[in-house]
Amino acid sequence: MSDLTLYYFPASYYSQRALLALYEKNAKFKHKVVFIHSGDQNDPTYMRMNPAGQVPVLTDGKKVITESDAVIRYVDENVHTGSTLIPDESSPVGKEVARLWKLINAVKVEIVTFGVVNFQDLSKSGLHPMAQGMKGFLGKRSDEIKKNLTALADKYPDLRDAYNVKIESAFNFQQNYQNRELVVQILNDLEKTFDEMERTLKKVTEEQGVSDPWLVGPRFTAADIALTTLLDRISFLGLAERYFTPEIRPLLYSYFKRLGTRKSVQQVRAGIAGIPRLFILRKLKKSSPFVVGALAVGIAAAVAYNIVNKK
Ligand SMILES: N[C@@H](CCC(=O)N[C@@H](CS)C(=O)NCC(=O)O)C(=O)O
């Protein structure tokens, strides 16, 4: 019997992969939202669970699984519903999943995301409003992160090394996403990655005679989970029109459209759409537990009133 809890943030790229795996397997799990923009991932309790201070984290009872790839693997091996996400690597299909998964993982998506938010003219059709909101947060980000992490490193000596690693990687990351040439280079390299996806879809269509294939045929695998999050991120950044349209990579375009009909993808997208509500609830909770209690009673009363009046 598994007792799964996912610690995640709905807009986080790697969290979305873990969520997709759990939804694809029809897993029962508890949701724990970690507000990464507010620094909840640096909380000492969380850092003791994942010293990288990142989402996602999956727990199964006392077992802690970090790193989205490992989470997908764990879910696939331990949840015995839904179909297999990672076919046996000794089989040809397993090898192909591993090849594509690795290729998609090589995309430096964090630099693409923050780079395009920072240099918005690189977006083709304009950022999603939520991505635009990240711009203001970028300015105060590095100094504030450094200040907060330094204070935490002083306060919690057992976690000092882990906090120091975070300070250094936040600094390196900032150097990277502020480097326009690097961001442009990564965006150019993405053309090759998507060319390979288009070639793969063409090959699968021809060889297997499947008209609407996922990356390795009719079944949706870990490689598709990786590609789904990448395509959604590209679209979020207003770059879909650069990389996949009916004219540019039509098979990839049709793949992207088809994703919208898949339940697991709809669930992940609904989670993103629900982020503003999460922030409101968090603000309310922080301001006063009584306000939340009163709101809950109010909502329950309104629901009861509606039920009674409908009868
Ligand atoms: N390699 C990790 C990367 C996880 C990661 O970068 N998570 C980001 C969100 S997408 C995060 O938690 N950022 C907050 C931070 O680093 O403080 C994985 O695959 O799980």
Tab-separated table of C-alpha atoms and ligand atoms in Angstrom:
chain	number	residue	atom	x	y	z
A	1	MET	CA	0.000	0.000	0.000
A	2	SER	CA	1.517	3.313	-0.939
A	3	ASP	CA	1.008	6.538	0.956
A	4	LEU	CA	2.045	9.122	-1.601
A	5	THR	CA	2.396	12.870	-1.095
A	6	LEU	CA	3.674	15.217	-3.769
A	7	TYR	CA	5.298	18.480	-2.752
A	8	TYR	CA	5.119	20.750	-5.767
A	9	PHE	CA	4.213	24.067	-7.293
A	10	PRO	CA	1.760	23.895	-10.235
A	11	ALA	CA	3.715	26.255	-12.517
A	12	SER	CA	7.032	24.499	-11.919
A	13	TYR	CA	8.305	22.658	-14.975
A	14	TYR	CA	9.668	19.677	-13.075
A	15	SER	CA	6.629	19.509	-10.804
A	16	GLN	CA	4.443	19.240	-13.890
A	17	ARG	CA	6.362	16.136	-14.966
A	18	ALA	CA	5.801	14.473	-11.608
A	19	LEU	CA	2.123	15.416	-11.690
A	20	LEU	CA	1.727	14.036	-15.215
A	21	ALA	CA	3.231	10.725	-14.137
A	22	LEU	CA	0.908	10.490	-11.132
A	23	TYR	CA	-2.156	11.418	-13.189
A	24	GLU	CA	-1.205	9.038	-16.013
A	25	LYS	CA	-0.989	6.194	-13.498
A	26	ASN	CA	-4.253	7.221	-11.811
A	27	ALA	CA	-2.334	7.363	-8.549
A	28	LYS	CA	-3.948	8.457	-5.317
A	29	PHE	CA	-1.758	11.085	-3.682
A	30	LYS	CA	-1.897	14.039	-1.331
A	31	HIS	CA	-1.090	17.467	-2.735
A	32	LYS	CA	1.242	19.775	-0.808
A	33	VAL	CA	1.785	23.075	-2.588
A	34	VAL	CA	5.201	24.637	-1.960
A	35	PHE	CA	5.197	28.357	-2.802
A	36	ILE	CA	8.604	28.544	-4.437
A	37	HIS	CA	8.262	32.248	-5.287
A	38	SER	CA	7.872	32.977	-1.600
A	39	GLY	CA	10.856	30.801	-0.673
A	40	ASP	CA	8.952	27.988	1.100
A	41	GLN	CA	11.368	25.476	-0.441
A	42	ASN	CA	14.157	27.018	1.670
A	43	ASP	CA	12.346	26.377	4.900
A	44	PRO	CA	14.620	24.225	7.108
A	45	THR	CA	12.022	21.471	7.465
A	46	TYR	CA	11.723	21.215	3.700
A	47	MET	CA	15.501	21.464	3.191
A	48	ARG	CA	16.004	18.561	5.575
A	49	MET	CA	13.748	16.525	3.315
A	50	ASN	CA	15.378	17.782	0.090
A	51	PRO	CA	18.697	19.568	0.646
A	52	ALA	CA	18.514	20.919	-2.916
A	53	GLY	CA	15.531	22.983	-1.732
A	54	GLN	CA	13.586	22.294	-4.901
A	55	VAL	CA	10.289	20.867	-6.053
A	56	PRO	CA	9.061	18.269	-6.759
A	57	VAL	CA	9.501	15.855	-3.896
A	58	LEU	CA	7.488	12.685	-3.577
A	59	THR	CA	7.162	10.924	-0.266
A	60	ASP	CA	5.867	7.416	0.195
A	61	GLY	CA	5.445	6.983	3.902
A	62	LYS	CA	8.934	7.678	5.247
A	63	LYS	CA	10.601	7.273	1.857
A	64	VAL	CA	11.637	10.518	0.143
A	65	ILE	CA	12.154	10.723	-3.611
A	66	THR	CA	13.745	13.837	-5.093
A	67	GLU	CA	14.474	14.687	-8.758
A	68	SER	CA	11.575	14.553	-11.205
A	69	ASP	CA	13.059	11.723	-13.294
A	70	ALA	CA	13.392	9.563	-10.186
A	71	VAL	CA	9.851	10.470	-9.157
A	72	ILE	CA	8.496	9.373	-12.556
A	73	ARG	CA	10.457	6.131	-12.295
A	74	TYR	CA	9.277	5.476	-8.737
A	75	VAL	CA	5.652	6.138	-9.632
A	76	ASP	CA	5.888	3.872	-12.665
A	77	GLU	CA	7.395	1.038	-10.652
A	78	ASN	CA	5.207	1.341	-7.578
A	79	VAL	CA	1.788	2.376	-8.787
A	80	HIS	CA	0.198	-0.598	-10.453
A	81	THR	CA	-2.581	1.177	-12.283
A	82	GLY	CA	-2.423	2.988	-15.643
A	83	SER	CA	-0.020	1.933	-18.369
A	84	THR	CA	3.766	1.578	-18.243
A	85	LEU	CA	5.582	4.901	-18.634
A	86	ILE	CA	9.110	3.512	-18.877
A	87	PRO	CA	9.269	0.387	-21.012
A	88	ASP	CA	12.091	-2.067	-20.353
A	89	GLU	CA	15.290	-0.407	-21.559
A	90	SER	CA	16.506	-3.608	-23.184
A	91	SER	CA	13.588	-3.472	-25.652
A	92	PRO	CA	13.747	-1.274	-28.785
A	93	VAL	CA	10.837	0.831	-27.559
A	94	GLY	CA	12.496	1.200	-24.146
A	95	LYS	CA	15.702	2.375	-25.813
A	96	GLU	CA	13.791	4.908	-27.879
A	97	VAL	CA	11.999	6.291	-24.803
A	98	ALA	CA	15.362	6.642	-23.034
A	99	ARG	CA	16.918	8.385	-26.077
A	100	LEU	CA	14.105	10.918	-26.445
A	101	TRP	CA	13.809	11.534	-22.699
A	102	LYS	CA	17.537	12.321	-22.555
A	103	LEU	CA	17.336	14.607	-25.575
A	104	ILE	CA	14.482	16.628	-24.067
A	105	ASN	CA	16.174	16.730	-20.664
A	106	ALA	CA	19.202	18.346	-22.290
A	107	VAL	CA	17.195	21.514	-23.015
A	108	LYS	CA	18.169	24.188	-20.502
A	109	VAL	CA	14.602	25.124	-19.849
A	110	GLU	CA	15.233	27.305	-16.787
A	111	ILE	CA	17.484	29.587	-18.833
A	112	VAL	CA	14.921	29.637	-21.657
A	113	THR	CA	12.149	30.568	-19.196
A	114	PHE	CA	13.900	33.277	-17.211
A	115	GLY	CA	15.850	34.431	-20.282
A	116	VAL	CA	12.694	35.087	-22.309
A	117	VAL	CA	10.965	36.696	-19.313
A	118	ASN	CA	14.010	38.948	-19.006
A	119	PHE	CA	14.340	39.702	-22.744
A	120	GLN	CA	10.679	39.746	-23.693
A	121	ASP	CA	11.360	40.780	-27.298
A	122	LEU	CA	12.576	37.190	-27.808
A	123	SER	CA	8.996	35.984	-27.386
A	124	LYS	CA	7.151	35.592	-30.661
A	125	SER	CA	3.563	36.270	-29.644
A	126	GLY	CA	3.927	37.638	-26.109
A	127	LEU	CA	4.222	35.980	-22.739
A	128	HIS	CA	1.339	34.372	-20.888
A	129	PRO	CA	0.119	36.939	-18.284
A	130	MET	CA	1.479	34.737	-15.498
A	131	ALA	CA	4.936	34.734	-17.137
A	132	GLN	CA	4.733	38.515	-17.452
A	133	GLY	CA	4.137	38.685	-13.732
A	134	MET	CA	7.490	36.961	-13.214
A	135	LYS	CA	9.352	39.984	-14.616
A	136	GLY	CA	8.834	42.117	-11.505
A	137	PHE	CA	9.916	39.228	-9.368
A	138	LEU	CA	13.160	38.801	-11.379
A	139	GLY	CA	14.469	42.233	-10.363
A	140	LYS	CA	14.344	41.679	-6.637
A	141	ARG	CA	15.085	37.986	-6.991
A	142	SER	CA	18.837	37.575	-6.765
A	143	ASP	CA	19.591	40.092	-3.985
A	144	GLU	CA	16.684	38.965	-1.892
A	145	ILE	CA	17.418	35.278	-2.421
A	146	LYS	CA	21.023	35.795	-1.411
A	147	LYS	CA	20.063	37.780	1.693
A	148	ASN	CA	17.454	35.257	2.797
A	149	LEU	CA	19.649	32.231	2.164
A	150	THR	CA	22.620	33.805	3.949
A	151	ALA	CA	20.445	34.500	7.003
A	152	LEU	CA	19.169	30.907	6.918
A	153	ALA	CA	22.710	29.521	6.590
A	154	ASP	CA	23.685	31.423	9.745
A	155	LYS	CA	20.616	30.327	11.648
A	156	TYR	CA	20.756	26.610	10.766
A	157	PRO	CA	24.389	25.395	10.856
A	158	ASP	CA	23.404	21.813	9.947
A	159	LEU	CA	22.097	23.139	6.627
A	160	ARG	CA	24.832	25.717	6.002
A	161	ASP	CA	26.451	23.785	3.146
A	162	ALA	CA	23.137	23.171	1.436
A	163	TYR	CA	22.211	26.870	1.657
A	164	ASN	CA	25.643	27.881	0.360
A	165	VAL	CA	25.222	25.612	-2.663
A	166	LYS	CA	21.901	27.324	-3.337
A	167	ILE	CA	23.455	30.797	-3.063
A	168	GLU	CA	26.131	29.883	-5.581
A	169	SER	CA	23.774	28.250	-8.031
A	170	ALA	CA	21.333	31.195	-7.811
A	171	PHE	CA	24.238	33.508	-8.721
A	172	ASN	CA	25.353	31.327	-11.659
A	173	PHE	CA	21.800	30.994	-12.849
A	174	GLN	CA	21.334	34.762	-12.835
A	175	GLN	CA	24.530	35.227	-14.869
A	176	ASN	CA	23.162	32.760	-17.404
A	177	TYR	CA	19.645	34.026	-17.922
A	178	GLN	CA	20.906	37.616	-18.146
A	179	ASN	CA	23.291	36.595	-20.911
A	180	ARG	CA	21.286	37.418	-24.034
A	181	GLU	CA	23.688	35.644	-26.381
A	182	LEU	CA	23.379	32.445	-24.392
A	183	VAL	CA	19.574	32.645	-24.318
A	184	VAL	CA	19.466	33.236	-28.097
A	185	GLN	CA	21.846	30.315	-28.639
A	186	ILE	CA	19.674	27.963	-26.575
A	187	LEU	CA	16.571	29.110	-28.468
A	188	ASN	CA	18.363	28.414	-31.756
A	189	ASP	CA	19.481	24.983	-30.560
A	190	LEU	CA	15.868	24.184	-29.716
A	191	GLU	CA	15.143	24.185	-33.465
A	192	LYS	CA	17.282	21.036	-33.734
A	193	THR	CA	15.543	19.367	-30.801
A	194	PHE	CA	12.137	20.030	-32.325
A	195	ASP	CA	13.369	18.883	-35.756
A	196	GLU	CA	14.239	15.575	-34.130
A	197	MET	CA	10.782	15.367	-32.528
A	198	GLU	CA	9.161	16.018	-35.916
A	199	ARG	CA	11.345	13.349	-37.567
A	200	THR	CA	10.474	10.896	-34.799
A	201	LEU	CA	6.739	11.498	-35.190
A	202	LYS	CA	7.009	11.078	-38.970
A	203	LYS	CA	8.914	7.820	-38.582
A	204	VAL	CA	6.449	6.412	-36.064
A	205	THR	CA	3.511	7.391	-38.270
A	206	GLU	CA	5.042	5.690	-41.318
A	207	GLU	CA	6.506	2.617	-39.631
A	208	GLN	CA	3.655	1.803	-37.274
A	209	GLY	CA	0.797	3.120	-39.410
A	210	VAL	CA	-0.492	5.062	-36.375
A	211	SER	CA	-2.235	8.215	-37.524
A	212	ASP	CA	-2.082	10.219	-34.277
A	213	PRO	CA	1.005	8.883	-32.557
A	214	TRP	CA	2.713	9.795	-29.329
A	215	LEU	CA	6.509	9.748	-29.522
A	216	VAL	CA	6.994	5.985	-29.670
A	217	GLY	CA	3.601	4.927	-30.995
A	218	PRO	CA	0.112	4.600	-29.568
A	219	ARG	CA	1.214	4.590	-25.912
A	220	PHE	CA	2.030	7.688	-23.861
A	221	THR	CA	5.397	7.262	-22.109
A	222	ALA	CA	7.899	9.165	-19.977
A	223	ALA	CA	9.285	10.686	-23.193
A	224	ASP	CA	5.856	12.188	-23.867
A	225	ILE	CA	5.699	13.505	-20.312
A	226	ALA	CA	8.990	15.288	-20.947
A	227	LEU	CA	7.854	16.659	-24.314
A	228	THR	CA	4.478	17.781	-22.924
A	229	THR	CA	6.074	19.980	-20.290
A	230	LEU	CA	8.519	21.404	-22.825
A	231	LEU	CA	5.803	22.261	-25.363
A	232	ASP	CA	3.596	23.798	-22.676
A	233	ARG	CA	6.499	25.903	-21.459
A	234	ILE	CA	7.286	27.069	-24.995
A	235	SER	CA	3.658	28.037	-25.479
A	236	PHE	CA	3.616	29.802	-22.057
A	237	LEU	CA	6.522	31.927	-23.272
A	238	GLY	CA	4.737	32.883	-26.499
A	239	LEU	CA	7.116	30.833	-28.645
A	240	ALA	CA	4.766	28.209	-30.079
A	241	GLU	CA	4.490	30.198	-33.298
A	242	ARG	CA	8.232	30.016	-33.738
A	243	TYR	CA	8.539	26.261	-33.340
A	244	PHE	CA	5.274	24.496	-34.172
A	245	THR	CA	2.437	25.661	-36.413
A	246	PRO	CA	0.520	23.887	-39.206
A	247	GLU	CA	3.304	25.112	-41.539
A	248	ILE	CA	6.329	24.667	-39.271
A	249	ARG	CA	6.579	21.080	-37.992
A	250	PRO	CA	2.928	20.103	-38.614
A	251	LEU	CA	3.218	16.748	-36.807
A	252	LEU	CA	4.514	18.400	-33.669
A	253	TYR	CA	1.759	21.001	-33.979
A	254	SER	CA	-0.891	18.281	-34.201
A	255	TYR	CA	0.749	16.475	-31.247
A	256	PHE	CA	0.534	19.682	-29.184
A	257	LYS	CA	-3.144	20.173	-30.083
A	258	ARG	CA	-3.887	16.546	-29.188
A	259	LEU	CA	-2.313	16.980	-25.762
A	260	GLY	CA	-5.258	19.189	-24.872
A	261	THR	CA	-7.584	16.200	-25.112
A	262	ARG	CA	-5.568	14.100	-22.671
A	263	LYS	CA	-6.973	13.987	-19.139
A	264	SER	CA	-3.621	14.129	-17.335
A	265	VAL	CA	-2.605	17.207	-19.340
A	266	GLN	CA	-5.946	18.873	-18.653
A	267	GLN	CA	-5.421	18.219	-14.926
A	268	VAL	CA	-1.965	19.813	-14.956
A	269	ARG	CA	-3.191	22.820	-16.953
A	270	ALA	CA	-6.151	23.251	-14.591
A	271	GLY	CA	-3.643	23.357	-11.717
A	272	ILE	CA	-1.810	26.226	-13.409
A	273	ALA	CA	-5.043	28.100	-14.033
A	274	GLY	CA	-5.843	27.684	-10.324
A	275	ILE	CA	-2.654	29.428	-9.130
A	276	PRO	CA	-4.252	32.863	-8.479
A	277	ARG	CA	-6.783	31.150	-6.190
A	278	LEU	CA	-3.937	29.401	-4.352
A	279	PHE	CA	-2.260	32.742	-3.693
A	280	ILE	CA	-5.482	34.270	-2.396
A	281	LEU	CA	-6.036	31.326	-0.065
A	282	ARG	CA	-2.460	31.503	1.166
A	283	LYS	CA	-2.772	35.234	1.855
A	284	LEU	CA	-5.992	34.669	3.744
A	285	LYS	CA	-4.511	31.838	5.752
A	286	LYS	CA	-1.499	33.967	6.666
A	287	SER	CA	-3.613	36.955	7.605
A	288	SER	CA	-5.860	35.070	9.974
A	289	PRO	CA	-7.012	31.498	10.386
A	290	PHE	CA	-10.339	32.927	11.593
A	291	VAL	CA	-10.922	34.654	8.229
A	292	VAL	CA	-10.467	31.332	6.423
A	293	GLY	CA	-12.733	29.597	8.926
A	294	ALA	CA	-15.392	32.271	8.514
A	295	LEU	CA	-15.079	32.058	4.709
A	296	ALA	CA	-15.447	28.272	4.794
A	297	VAL	CA	-18.561	28.562	6.998
A	298	GLY	CA	-19.924	31.244	4.652
A	299	ILE	CA	-19.351	29.090	1.558
A	300	ALA	CA	-20.893	26.032	3.266
A	301	ALA	CA	-23.939	28.119	4.282
A	302	ALA	CA	-24.327	29.459	0.721
A	303	VAL	CA	-24.101	25.927	-0.722
A	304	ALA	CA	-26.648	24.626	1.817
A	305	TYR	CA	-28.963	27.566	1.074
A	306	ASN	CA	-28.790	26.811	-2.663
A	307	ILE	CA	-29.502	23.125	-2.122
A	308	VAL	CA	-32.511	23.857	0.103
A	309	ASN	CA	-33.880	26.404	-2.344
A	310	LYS	CA	-33.435	24.145	-5.355
A	311	LYS	CA	-35.554	21.401	-3.771
B	1	LIG	N1	16.638	18.456	-11.357
B	1	LIG	C1	15.488	18.814	-10.564
B	1	LIG	C2	15.174	20.268	-10.848
B	1	LIG	C3	14.080	20.795	-9.943
B	1	LIG	C4	13.919	22.302	-10.086
B	1	LIG	O1	14.715	23.001	-10.733
B	1	LIG	N2	12.866	22.820	-9.470
B	1	LIG	C5	12.633	24.247	-9.484
B	1	LIG	C6	11.207	24.536	-9.976
B	1	LIG	S1	10.945	23.971	-11.635
B	1	LIG	C7	12.696	24.779	-8.050
B	1	LIG	O2	12.296	24.116	-7.126
B	1	LIG	N3	13.192	26.000	-7.889
B	1	LIG	C8	13.265	26.659	-6.619
B	1	LIG	C9	14.672	26.849	-6.121
B	1	LIG	O3	15.621	26.341	-6.759
B	1	LIG	O4	14.820	27.523	-5.101
B	1	LIG	C10	14.331	17.879	-10.900
B	1	LIG	O5	14.331	17.301	-12.002
B	1	LIG	O6	13.443	17.675	-10.055
